[in-house]
C-alpha cells in the first residue's frame, strides 16, 4: 500500500491534463452477482473492455455504504463499500487490477452532505439541541411561535423545502436540519473542526489504498453563511450568496490539495482533485483551480451548450482562457439527458432546471446519433482531458418512458412527478444478447435490472456494436486509439482556422515540436446545413460519417492529417 511522501511541486505526473476518463456508474455498469444491480465484481470483469476501449482512467460514482436515497450520494460510511457493490477487498483488488491495465482510479467523495443514517447524524438526533453532535450539521429552531416554520426560505435543489423538522428524544417536535438535497442528505457544517479533520482522513484513507483522484461532489456548496439568511429570488452565485461559491471553501480545498500532493510521488504518479462546480459565471471557476487548490473542474458550459458552431466556439474559447487549469470536455454524465437524445431535439441545449421542457420535445434519434458522433470527434480533438459517461460510447439514448412506479430518482418524487428526474440516463448497460438483461446480469440472475432496458437496445449492445464496423463503439475505439497515439492530440494548444459559417475548424500541432513545421491534425466539424469542402492537401484520419462525393456532410466531423 502506498505511503505519503513529502509534498512535491509541480506534480510528478499530471496525467489528468490529457486523460480520457470513463465515468463508471457502478449500479448500471455490470452486475456480477445476479441481483440486478451493478457491482465491483462486474466492473472488474469488464476491465479488459475498458482497456481495449482506450481509456486512461475510471471515475467511479459513489460506492460507499448508503441507504440509496439518492443512488449512493447519501453516504453512511466514507471508508467502506456498500454490500450491494461488494467489499473493501473487492475495491482493493479492482484498484490493483485497473493499475495493471494502466488505468487510474478516481472516486467520488461527497463532502456537502451525509446520509441521515451516518453515525454522526444518528448521534446528533439523539444528543439534542446545543450538543457538539448537532454542531456538525445545521440544526436550528423553527420560526413562528411554536417553531413550526422552517428557519429560512431555502428550497431543496431536489424540490420542496431545504429543512426537515426532527422529533426530539422526548417525542416533542424539535429543531430543523438543513438539506440542500433530499431530507435523507443532511448538510455537514464545514465550520466544524471535526468535519474538516474527518474528510482529510477520508482522503488519506483512499489515497493510501492507491486511488489516483477524487471527484468532489457539489464542490461549490460546502460553506454556508452561519446566519442562514433568507434568499431572494434573483440572488446570484458569488461570495454574497449564503450557500454557494463562498470564499471560505478555498481554505478547505487548499488543505485537500496538500493531502493529495503528499501522496504524489514519481513512482506512483500524481493524485488529482476534480471539482463538480456548477456556476453560471465561468470566470469564478478560476478561483477553484488557483495555485494550490483543485487541479481541474468539470466543464458544464460545454455540456449544456447547444449543437451550434458559434455557441460552441465561444464555450471552447472561454474554457481555454481559464489558463489556471487544464480543460475538461464533458458531453454527458449521470445527472443530465443522454447526448443522442439532446442532439436529436429541436432545442439541443440542456439545463438541469428545465428538464421537463426538454422531455416535452420530440426526439429524432437518427439525427441525434449523427450529431453525437460528430460531437465525439470534435470533443476528442480539443486540448485537455475528456470524460465519457458509460453508454455514451454505445450511443444509448435517454430512456424517457420508464413507468412511473419504477422511477427511483428522488427528484421525481420530490417534484410530484413534475420533473422526470435522471433515471433515464442511468439504465443498466446492454452488453450482449437480444433480450433484457442484455448480458448486464449473469445468466439465471435472481432479479431483473434495477431499471428496465428498452428492447431496442438489442442493436446497441457491446457485442452487436463490436460486430458492426460503423457503430458508435467502433468510432469511439478508433478515435481513442488515434487520440492516444497522435502527439498532436490531447494536451497542448490549438489554432482556429478560417471556415465558413457553421463550421468549426482548428489545428492541433505536435507540442513537442513547437516552432518546427510538423505533422498537425486538423479537426473540421460541419454544423452547417450544407456540405463543405475539405482542404486539398489533407488526408483523412477519421470521419464521423461517410463523406459525400469528397465533401463533409452536415453534422459530420473529420480528423485530417495536415502537412
Ligand atoms: C451531484 C451529483 O452528481 C448528483 O447525482 C447528486 O444527486 C447530487 N450531487 C447530490 O449529492
Coordinates of C-alpha atoms and ligand atoms in Angstrom, one line a residue:
X1 CA 0.0 0.0 0.0
X2 CA 1.4 3.4 -0.9
X3 CA 2.6 5.8 1.8
X4 CA 2.6 9.6 1.7
X5 CA 5.7 11.3 0.6
X6 CA 6.9 14.9 1.2
X7 CA 4.8 17.3 -0.9
X8 CA 6.2 17.7 -4.4
X9 CA 5.6 20.6 -6.7
X10 CA 4.9 20.5 -9.6
X11 CA 3.2 17.2 -9.5
X12 CA 5.4 14.4 -10.8
X13 CA 2.8 13.2 -13.3
X14 CA -0.1 15.4 -14.4
X15 CA -1.8 12.5 -16.1
X16 CA -5.2 14.3 -15.8
X17 CA -4.2 17.0 -18.3
X18 CA -5.0 14.9 -21.3
X19 CA -6.6 11.8 -20.0
X20 CA -9.6 10.0 -21.5
X21 CA -11.7 9.3 -18.3
X22 CA -14.6 6.9 -18.3
X23 CA -17.4 7.6 -15.9
X24 CA -18.5 4.3 -14.4
X25 CA -21.9 4.5 -12.8
X26 CA -21.4 1.3 -10.8
X27 CA -25.2 0.4 -10.3
X28 CA -25.7 0.3 -14.0
X29 CA -22.4 -0.9 -15.5
X30 CA -22.3 -4.7 -14.9
X31 CA -23.9 -7.0 -12.4
X32 CA -21.6 -9.7 -11.2
X33 CA -23.8 -11.5 -8.7
X34 CA -27.2 -11.5 -10.4
X35 CA -29.2 -9.2 -8.1
X36 CA -30.0 -6.8 -10.9
X37 CA -27.6 -4.1 -9.6
X38 CA -24.2 -3.4 -11.0
X39 CA -21.2 -4.1 -8.6
X40 CA -17.5 -4.2 -8.3
X41 CA -17.2 -7.8 -9.5
X42 CA -19.0 -6.7 -12.7
X43 CA -16.7 -3.8 -13.1
X44 CA -13.6 -6.0 -12.6
X45 CA -14.8 -8.5 -15.1
X46 CA -15.1 -5.8 -17.7
X47 CA -11.8 -4.0 -17.1
X48 CA -10.4 -5.6 -20.3
X49 CA -13.3 -4.0 -22.2
X50 CA -12.3 -0.6 -20.8
X51 CA -8.6 -1.2 -21.5
X52 CA -9.4 -2.1 -25.1
X53 CA -11.6 1.0 -25.4
X54 CA -8.5 3.0 -24.8
X55 CA -9.3 5.0 -21.7
X56 CA -6.8 6.2 -19.2
X57 CA -8.8 6.4 -16.0
X58 CA -12.2 5.5 -14.5
X59 CA -14.3 7.7 -12.3
X60 CA -16.5 5.7 -10.0
X61 CA -19.7 7.2 -8.8
X62 CA -20.2 6.6 -5.0
X63 CA -19.6 3.0 -4.0
X64 CA -19.9 3.5 -0.2
X65 CA -22.4 2.1 2.2
X66 CA -25.6 4.0 1.7
X67 CA -29.3 3.7 2.2
X68 CA -29.5 4.7 -1.5
X69 CA -32.0 7.6 -1.0
X70 CA -30.0 9.3 -3.8
X71 CA -28.3 6.4 -5.6
X72 CA -25.4 6.4 -3.2
X73 CA -24.9 10.2 -2.9
X74 CA -26.2 9.7 0.7
X75 CA -23.2 8.1 2.4
X76 CA -23.3 6.4 5.8
X77 CA -19.7 5.3 5.9
X78 CA -17.0 7.0 3.8
X79 CA -14.4 4.3 4.4
X80 CA -16.1 1.2 3.2
X81 CA -18.1 -0.3 0.3
X82 CA -21.8 -0.9 0.1
X83 CA -22.5 -4.7 0.4
X84 CA -24.6 -4.4 -2.8
X85 CA -21.5 -3.4 -4.6
X86 CA -19.0 -5.7 -2.8
X87 CA -16.4 -5.4 -0.2
X88 CA -13.3 -3.3 0.6
X89 CA -11.2 -6.2 -0.6
X90 CA -13.1 -6.0 -3.9
X91 CA -12.2 -2.4 -4.2
X92 CA -8.5 -3.0 -3.4
X93 CA -8.4 -5.8 -6.0
X94 CA -10.2 -3.5 -8.5
X95 CA -7.7 -0.7 -8.0
X96 CA -4.8 -3.1 -8.4
X97 CA -6.2 -4.7 -11.5
X98 CA -7.0 -1.4 -13.1
X99 CA -3.5 -0.2 -12.4
X100 CA -2.2 -3.4 -14.0
X101 CA -4.2 -2.4 -17.1
X102 CA -2.6 1.0 -17.0
X103 CA -5.9 2.6 -15.8
X104 CA -6.1 5.1 -13.0
X105 CA -9.0 5.2 -10.5
X106 CA -10.9 8.3 -9.5
X107 CA -13.6 8.1 -6.8
X108 CA -16.4 10.3 -5.8
X109 CA -16.3 12.0 -2.4
X110 CA -19.4 13.8 -1.2
X111 CA -18.5 16.4 1.4
X112 CA -21.6 18.6 1.3
X113 CA -23.9 16.2 3.0
X114 CA -24.0 12.7 4.6
X115 CA -26.8 10.1 4.8
X116 CA -29.3 10.6 7.6
X117 CA -28.0 7.1 8.7
X118 CA -24.5 8.3 9.1
X119 CA -23.4 7.6 12.7
X120 CA -22.8 11.3 13.3
X121 CA -26.3 12.2 12.2
X122 CA -27.8 9.5 14.3
X123 CA -25.8 10.7 17.3
X124 CA -26.9 14.3 16.5
X125 CA -30.5 13.3 16.7
X126 CA -30.0 11.5 20.0
X127 CA -27.8 14.2 21.6
X128 CA -30.3 17.0 21.3
X129 CA -30.2 20.8 20.8
X130 CA -26.9 22.6 21.6
X131 CA -24.8 19.5 21.5
X132 CA -21.4 19.0 19.9
X133 CA -23.0 16.2 17.8
X134 CA -25.6 18.7 16.3
X135 CA -22.9 21.2 15.6
X136 CA -21.5 19.0 12.8
X137 CA -24.7 19.7 10.9
X138 CA -27.1 22.6 10.6
X139 CA -29.7 22.3 13.3
X140 CA -31.8 25.4 14.1
X141 CA -35.1 26.1 15.9
X142 CA -38.0 26.8 13.6
X143 CA -39.7 30.2 13.1
X144 CA -43.1 31.2 14.4
X145 CA -44.5 31.0 17.9
X146 CA -44.3 27.2 18.0
X147 CA -41.3 26.8 15.8
X148 CA -43.4 25.1 13.2
X149 CA -42.0 27.2 10.3
X150 CA -38.6 26.4 8.7
X151 CA -35.6 28.5 9.8
X152 CA -35.4 30.2 6.4
X153 CA -36.8 30.1 2.9
X154 CA -34.2 28.0 1.3
X155 CA -35.5 25.4 -1.2
X156 CA -34.0 22.0 -1.8
X157 CA -32.3 21.5 -5.1
X158 CA -34.5 18.4 -5.5
X159 CA -37.7 20.3 -4.8
X160 CA -39.6 21.2 -1.6
X161 CA -38.1 23.0 1.5
X162 CA -34.5 22.6 2.4
X163 CA -35.4 21.9 6.0
X164 CA -36.9 19.0 7.9
X165 CA -38.1 19.1 11.4
X166 CA -37.0 16.4 13.8
X167 CA -38.8 14.8 16.7
X168 CA -36.7 15.1 19.9
X169 CA -35.9 12.2 22.1
X170 CA -38.9 13.0 24.4
X171 CA -41.3 12.8 21.5
X172 CA -41.8 16.6 21.1
X173 CA -41.5 18.4 17.8
X174 CA -37.9 19.8 17.8
X175 CA -35.3 21.6 15.7
X176 CA -35.0 21.6 12.0
X177 CA -32.0 20.5 10.0
X178 CA -30.7 21.7 6.6
X179 CA -30.5 19.6 3.5
X180 CA -29.8 21.3 0.2
X181 CA -30.8 17.9 -1.5
X182 CA -33.1 15.2 -0.1
X183 CA -34.2 15.1 3.6
X184 CA -32.1 11.9 3.8
X185 CA -29.0 14.0 3.0
X186 CA -28.3 16.3 5.9
X187 CA -25.7 19.0 5.1
X188 CA -22.5 19.0 7.0
X189 CA -21.4 22.2 8.9
X190 CA -18.0 22.9 7.5
X191 CA -17.4 25.3 10.3
X192 CA -16.9 22.2 12.5
X193 CA -13.3 21.2 13.0
X194 CA -14.5 17.5 13.4
X195 CA -15.9 17.7 9.8
X196 CA -12.8 19.2 8.3
X197 CA -10.5 16.7 10.1
X198 CA -12.6 13.7 9.2
X199 CA -12.7 14.4 5.5
X200 CA -9.0 14.9 5.3
X201 CA -8.7 11.5 6.9
X202 CA -11.1 10.1 4.3
X203 CA -8.9 11.4 1.6
X204 CA -5.8 9.8 3.2
X205 CA -7.8 6.5 3.6
X206 CA -8.4 6.3 -0.2
X207 CA -5.2 7.8 -1.5
X208 CA -3.5 5.3 0.8
X209 CA -5.3 2.5 -0.9
X210 CA -3.9 3.6 -4.3
X211 CA -6.8 5.8 -5.6
X212 CA -5.4 8.3 -8.1
X213 CA -8.0 11.0 -7.9
X214 CA -11.0 12.4 -6.1
X215 CA -14.1 13.9 -7.8
X216 CA -15.6 16.4 -5.3
X217 CA -19.4 16.3 -5.4
X218 CA -21.3 19.7 -5.2
X219 CA -18.0 21.4 -4.6
X220 CA -19.2 24.9 -4.5
X221 CA -21.9 24.3 -1.9
X222 CA -20.0 23.3 1.2
X223 CA -19.8 26.6 3.1
X224 CA -22.8 28.4 4.3
X225 CA -23.3 31.8 5.9
X226 CA -23.9 30.8 9.6
X227 CA -26.6 33.5 9.8
X228 CA -28.6 31.4 7.4
X229 CA -30.3 34.4 5.9
X230 CA -33.3 34.1 3.5
X231 CA -32.5 34.3 -0.2
X232 CA -34.3 36.5 -2.6
X233 CA -35.5 35.1 -5.9
X234 CA -32.8 36.7 -8.0
X235 CA -29.8 36.0 -5.7
X236 CA -26.8 35.2 -7.8
X237 CA -23.9 32.8 -7.0
X238 CA -20.9 34.6 -5.6
X239 CA -19.4 35.4 -2.2
X240 CA -22.5 37.2 -1.1
X241 CA -24.7 34.2 -1.7
X242 CA -25.5 32.4 1.6
X243 CA -24.7 28.9 0.4
X244 CA -23.0 29.0 -2.9
X245 CA -19.4 29.7 -4.0
X246 CA -18.4 31.2 -0.7
X247 CA -14.8 32.4 -0.1
X248 CA -14.3 30.0 2.9
X249 CA -14.4 27.0 0.7
X250 CA -11.0 27.7 -0.7
X251 CA -9.1 27.1 2.5
X252 CA -10.7 23.6 2.6
X253 CA -9.6 22.8 -0.9
X254 CA -6.1 24.1 -0.2
X255 CA -5.7 21.6 2.6
X256 CA -7.1 18.9 0.5
X257 CA -4.6 19.7 -2.2
X258 CA -1.8 19.4 0.4
X259 CA -3.1 15.9 1.2
X260 CA -3.3 15.0 -2.4
X261 CA 0.2 16.3 -3.1
X262 CA 1.6 14.4 -0.1
X263 CA 0.6 11.1 -1.8
X264 CA 2.0 12.2 -5.2
X265 CA 5.3 10.5 -6.0
X266 CA 7.3 9.9 -9.1
X267 CA 6.7 6.2 -8.9
X268 CA 3.0 6.3 -8.0
X269 CA 2.0 9.3 -10.1
X270 CA 0.1 12.5 -9.3
X271 CA -3.0 12.4 -7.2
X272 CA -5.7 14.6 -8.6
X273 CA -8.7 16.6 -7.3
X274 CA -11.5 17.5 -9.7
X275 CA -14.5 19.6 -8.6
X276 CA -18.1 19.4 -9.6
X277 CA -18.6 23.1 -9.6
X278 CA -21.9 24.4 -11.2
X279 CA -21.6 28.1 -11.6
X280 CA -23.3 30.2 -14.2
X281 CA -20.3 32.7 -14.3
X282 CA -17.4 30.7 -15.7
X283 CA -14.9 33.4 -14.6
X284 CA -15.3 32.4 -10.9
X285 CA -14.2 28.9 -11.7
X286 CA -10.6 30.2 -11.8
X287 CA -10.7 30.6 -8.1
X288 CA -11.2 26.9 -7.6
X289 CA -8.2 25.9 -9.7
X290 CA -5.9 28.6 -8.5
X291 CA -2.4 27.7 -7.1
X292 CA -2.5 25.0 -4.5
X293 CA -6.2 24.3 -5.0
X294 CA -8.2 21.9 -7.2
X295 CA -6.4 20.6 -10.3
X296 CA -9.3 20.9 -12.5
X297 CA -13.1 21.2 -12.7
X298 CA -15.8 19.8 -14.9
X299 CA -16.8 21.8 -18.0
X300 CA -20.6 22.1 -17.6
X301 CA -20.9 25.1 -20.0
X302 CA -19.7 22.7 -22.8
X303 CA -22.1 20.0 -21.8
X304 CA -25.0 22.4 -21.7
X305 CA -24.1 24.1 -25.0
X306 CA -26.4 23.7 -28.0
X307 CA -25.2 22.0 -31.1
X308 CA -24.4 25.3 -32.7
X309 CA -21.0 26.3 -34.1
X310 CA -20.9 29.9 -32.8
X311 CA -22.0 28.9 -29.3
X312 CA -19.6 26.0 -29.1
X313 CA -16.7 28.2 -30.3
X314 CA -17.5 30.7 -27.6
X315 CA -17.5 28.0 -24.9
X316 CA -14.3 26.5 -26.2
X317 CA -12.6 29.9 -26.2
X318 CA -13.7 30.7 -22.7
X319 CA -12.7 27.3 -21.4
X320 CA -9.2 27.7 -22.8
X321 CA -9.0 31.2 -21.4
X322 CA -9.1 29.6 -18.0
X323 CA -5.4 29.2 -18.1
X324 CA -5.0 28.1 -14.5
X325 CA -6.3 24.6 -15.2
X326 CA -6.2 22.0 -18.0
X327 CA -9.5 22.0 -19.8
X328 CA -12.0 19.2 -19.4
X329 CA -14.6 18.3 -22.1
X330 CA -17.8 16.7 -21.0
X331 CA -20.7 15.7 -23.1
X332 CA -22.8 13.9 -20.6
X333 CA -23.0 12.4 -17.1
X334 CA -25.4 10.6 -14.7
X335 CA -27.3 13.9 -14.0
X336 CA -28.2 15.0 -17.5
X337 CA -30.0 13.7 -20.5
X338 CA -28.1 11.4 -22.8
X339 CA -26.4 13.2 -25.6
X340 CA -28.0 11.4 -28.7
X341 CA -31.4 12.4 -27.3
X342 CA -30.4 16.0 -26.6
X343 CA -28.9 16.5 -30.1
X344 CA -32.0 14.9 -31.7
X345 CA -34.4 17.6 -30.2
X346 CA -35.3 20.8 -31.9
X347 CA -33.7 22.6 -28.9
X348 CA -30.2 21.0 -28.5
X349 CA -29.2 22.8 -25.3
X350 CA -29.5 21.4 -21.8
X351 CA -30.2 22.8 -18.4
X352 CA -30.9 20.8 -15.3
X353 CA -33.6 23.2 -14.2
X354 CA -35.6 22.8 -17.4
X355 CA -35.6 19.0 -17.8
X356 CA -39.4 18.8 -18.1
X357 CA -39.3 21.2 -21.0
X358 CA -36.6 19.2 -22.8
X359 CA -38.5 16.0 -22.2
X360 CA -41.6 17.5 -23.8
X361 CA -39.7 17.9 -27.2
X362 CA -39.8 15.3 -30.0
X363 CA -36.5 13.3 -30.5
X364 CA -35.1 12.4 -33.8
X365 CA -32.7 9.6 -32.7
X366 CA -31.0 9.2 -36.1
X367 CA -30.2 12.9 -36.3
X368 CA -29.1 12.9 -32.6
X369 CA -26.8 10.0 -33.2
X370 CA -25.3 11.6 -36.3
X371 CA -24.6 14.7 -34.3
X372 CA -23.3 12.8 -31.2
X373 CA -20.8 11.1 -33.5
X374 CA -19.7 14.4 -34.8
X375 CA -19.6 15.8 -31.3
X376 CA -17.5 12.9 -30.1
X377 CA -14.7 13.6 -32.7
X378 CA -14.9 17.4 -32.0
X379 CA -14.6 16.8 -28.3
X380 CA -11.8 14.3 -28.5
X381 CA -9.8 16.7 -30.7
X382 CA -9.8 19.5 -28.2
X383 CA -6.9 20.2 -25.9
X384 CA -7.3 18.8 -22.5
X385 CA -9.0 15.8 -20.8
X386 CA -12.2 14.2 -21.9
X387 CA -14.9 12.5 -19.8
X388 CA -17.0 9.7 -21.4
X389 CA -20.1 8.7 -19.5
X390 CA -20.8 5.0 -19.7
X391 CA -23.0 4.1 -22.6
X392 CA -22.1 7.3 -24.5
X393 CA -19.7 5.1 -26.4
X394 CA -22.6 2.9 -27.4
X395 CA -24.8 5.8 -28.5
X396 CA -27.5 5.0 -25.9
X397 CA -30.4 7.4 -25.8
X398 CA -32.2 8.9 -22.8
X399 CA -34.9 6.4 -21.7
X400 CA -37.9 8.7 -21.3
X401 CA -40.7 6.1 -20.9
X402 CA -39.7 4.4 -17.7
X403 CA -43.0 3.5 -15.9
X404 CA -43.7 5.9 -13.0
X405 CA -43.8 3.1 -10.5
X406 CA -40.3 2.1 -11.4
X407 CA -38.7 5.5 -11.2
X408 CA -36.1 5.8 -8.4
X409 CA -34.7 9.3 -8.6
X410 CA -35.8 11.4 -5.6
X411 CA -36.3 14.3 -7.9
X412 CA -39.3 12.5 -9.4
X413 CA -40.9 12.0 -6.0
X414 CA -39.9 15.4 -4.6
X415 CA -41.4 17.3 -7.5
X416 CA -44.5 15.1 -7.5
X417 CA -43.7 13.9 -11.0
X418 CA -43.3 17.4 -12.5
X419 CA -39.6 16.6 -13.2
X420 CA -39.0 13.1 -14.6
X421 CA -35.5 13.1 -12.9
X422 CA -32.4 11.3 -14.0
X423 CA -33.3 7.7 -14.2
X424 CA -33.4 7.8 -18.0
X425 CA -29.6 8.3 -18.2
X426 CA -28.9 5.5 -15.6
X427 CA -30.5 2.5 -17.2
X428 CA -28.2 -0.6 -17.0
X429 CA -25.8 -1.1 -19.9
X430 CA -26.5 -3.6 -22.7
X431 CA -23.6 -6.0 -23.2
X432 CA -24.8 -8.8 -25.4
X433 CA -27.8 -10.9 -26.5
X434 CA -31.1 -9.9 -27.9
X435 CA -33.3 -9.7 -24.8
X436 CA -33.0 -7.8 -21.5
X437 CA -30.9 -8.0 -19.4
X438 CA -28.6 -8.0 -22.4
X439 CA -25.7 -9.6 -20.5
X440 CA -25.9 -6.9 -17.8
X441 CA -26.6 -9.7 -15.3
X442 CA -25.3 -13.3 -15.4
X443 CA -27.5 -16.0 -17.0
X444 CA -30.0 -17.2 -14.4
X445 CA -29.9 -13.9 -12.4
X446 CA -32.3 -13.8 -9.5
X447 CA -33.5 -10.3 -10.3
X448 CA -34.2 -8.1 -13.4
X449 CA -32.0 -5.0 -13.9
X450 CA -33.0 -2.3 -11.4
X451 CA -34.3 -0.1 -14.2
X452 CA -35.9 -1.6 -17.3
X453 CA -33.9 -1.7 -20.5
X454 CA -35.6 -0.8 -23.8
X455 CA -35.9 -3.7 -26.2
X456 CA -34.4 -1.6 -29.0
X457 CA -31.0 -1.8 -27.2
X458 CA -30.5 -5.2 -28.7
X459 CA -28.9 -3.3 -31.6
X460 CA -26.7 -1.3 -29.2
X461 CA -25.1 -4.0 -27.1
X462 CA -21.3 -4.1 -26.9
X463 CA -21.4 -7.4 -28.8
X464 CA -23.7 -6.1 -31.6
X465 CA -21.6 -2.9 -32.0
X466 CA -18.3 -4.8 -31.9
X467 CA -19.6 -6.8 -34.9
X468 CA -20.5 -3.6 -36.8
X469 CA -17.6 -1.6 -38.2
X470 CA -19.7 1.6 -38.5
X471 CA -21.0 1.6 -34.9
X472 CA -20.6 4.3 -32.3
X473 CA -18.5 1.9 -30.3
X474 CA -16.1 1.4 -33.2
X475 CA -15.9 5.1 -33.7
X476 CA -15.0 5.7 -30.1
X477 CA -12.4 2.9 -30.2
X478 CA -10.8 4.3 -33.3
X479 CA -10.9 7.9 -32.0
X480 CA -9.4 7.0 -28.6
X481 CA -6.7 4.9 -30.3
X482 CA -5.7 7.8 -32.6
X483 CA -6.0 10.4 -29.8
X484 CA -3.8 8.2 -27.5
X485 CA -1.1 7.8 -30.1
X486 CA -1.0 11.1 -32.0
X487 CA 1.3 13.5 -30.2
X488 CA -0.7 16.4 -31.6
X489 CA -3.9 15.5 -29.8
X490 CA -4.5 15.5 -26.1
X491 CA -2.6 18.2 -24.2
X492 CA -1.3 21.3 -25.9
X493 CA -2.5 24.3 -27.9
X494 CA -4.9 24.7 -30.8
X495 CA -5.3 27.3 -33.5
X496 CA -8.6 28.1 -35.2
X497 CA -8.6 28.0 -39.0
X498 CA -10.7 30.1 -41.3
X499 CA -14.0 28.3 -42.0
X500 CA -17.5 29.1 -43.4
X501 CA -20.3 30.0 -41.0
X502 CA -21.5 27.0 -39.1
X503 CA -18.2 25.1 -39.4
X504 CA -15.5 24.7 -36.7
X505 CA -12.0 24.1 -37.9
X506 CA -8.9 24.0 -35.9
X507 CA -5.4 22.6 -35.9
X508 CA -3.6 20.7 -33.3
X509 CA 0.2 20.7 -33.6
X510 CA 2.6 18.3 -32.0
X511 CA 3.5 20.2 -28.8
X512 CA 6.9 18.6 -28.7
X513 CA 7.9 20.3 -32.0
X514 CA 7.0 23.8 -31.0
X515 CA 8.3 26.2 -33.7
X516 CA 9.2 23.4 -36.1
X517 CA 6.9 22.7 -39.0
X518 CA 5.5 19.3 -38.3
X519 CA 2.5 17.0 -38.8
X520 CA -0.7 18.5 -37.4
X521 CA -4.1 17.2 -37.0
X522 CA -6.9 19.4 -38.3
X523 CA -10.4 18.9 -36.9
X524 CA -13.3 20.1 -39.1
X525 CA -16.8 19.9 -37.6
X526 CA -19.6 20.8 -40.0
X527 CA -22.6 22.1 -38.0
X528 CA -24.0 24.0 -41.0
X529 CA -26.9 22.9 -43.2
X530 CA -24.8 22.1 -46.3
X531 CA -21.7 20.1 -47.3
X532 CA -18.3 21.7 -47.1
X533 CA -15.1 21.0 -49.0
X534 CA -12.1 19.7 -47.1
X535 CA -8.6 21.1 -47.7
X536 CA -7.0 19.6 -50.8
X537 CA -3.7 18.8 -49.1
X538 CA -5.2 16.8 -46.2
X539 CA -5.6 13.1 -45.8
X540 CA -8.5 11.8 -43.8
X541 CA -7.6 10.1 -40.5
X542 CA -11.1 9.5 -39.2
X543 CA -14.6 10.8 -40.1
X544 CA -17.8 10.5 -38.0
X545 CA -19.9 9.7 -41.0
X546 CA -19.5 9.0 -44.7
X547 CA -18.1 11.7 -47.0
X548 CA -20.4 12.8 -49.8
X549 CA -18.5 12.9 -53.1
X550 CA -15.4 14.1 -51.1
X551 CA -17.4 16.7 -49.2
X552 CA -18.0 16.8 -45.5
X553 CA -21.8 16.5 -45.0
X554 CA -23.8 18.4 -42.3
X555 CA -23.5 17.1 -38.7
X556 CA -20.2 15.4 -39.5
X557 CA -16.7 15.8 -38.2
X558 CA -13.4 14.8 -39.8
X559 CA -9.9 14.5 -38.4
X560 CA -7.3 15.3 -41.1
X561 CA -3.6 14.9 -41.3
X562 CA -2.0 18.2 -42.5
X563 CA 1.5 18.8 -43.6
Ligands
LIG1 C1 -24.3 15.9 -7.6 C2 -24.4 14.5 -8.1 O1 -23.8 14.5 -9.4 C3 -25.8 14.1 -8.1 O2 -26.0 12.9 -8.8 C4 -26.3 14.1 -6.7 O3 -27.7 13.8 -6.7 C5 -26.1 15.5 -6.0 N1 -24.8 16.0 -6.3 C6 -26.3 15.3 -4.6 O4 -25.3 14.6 -4.0

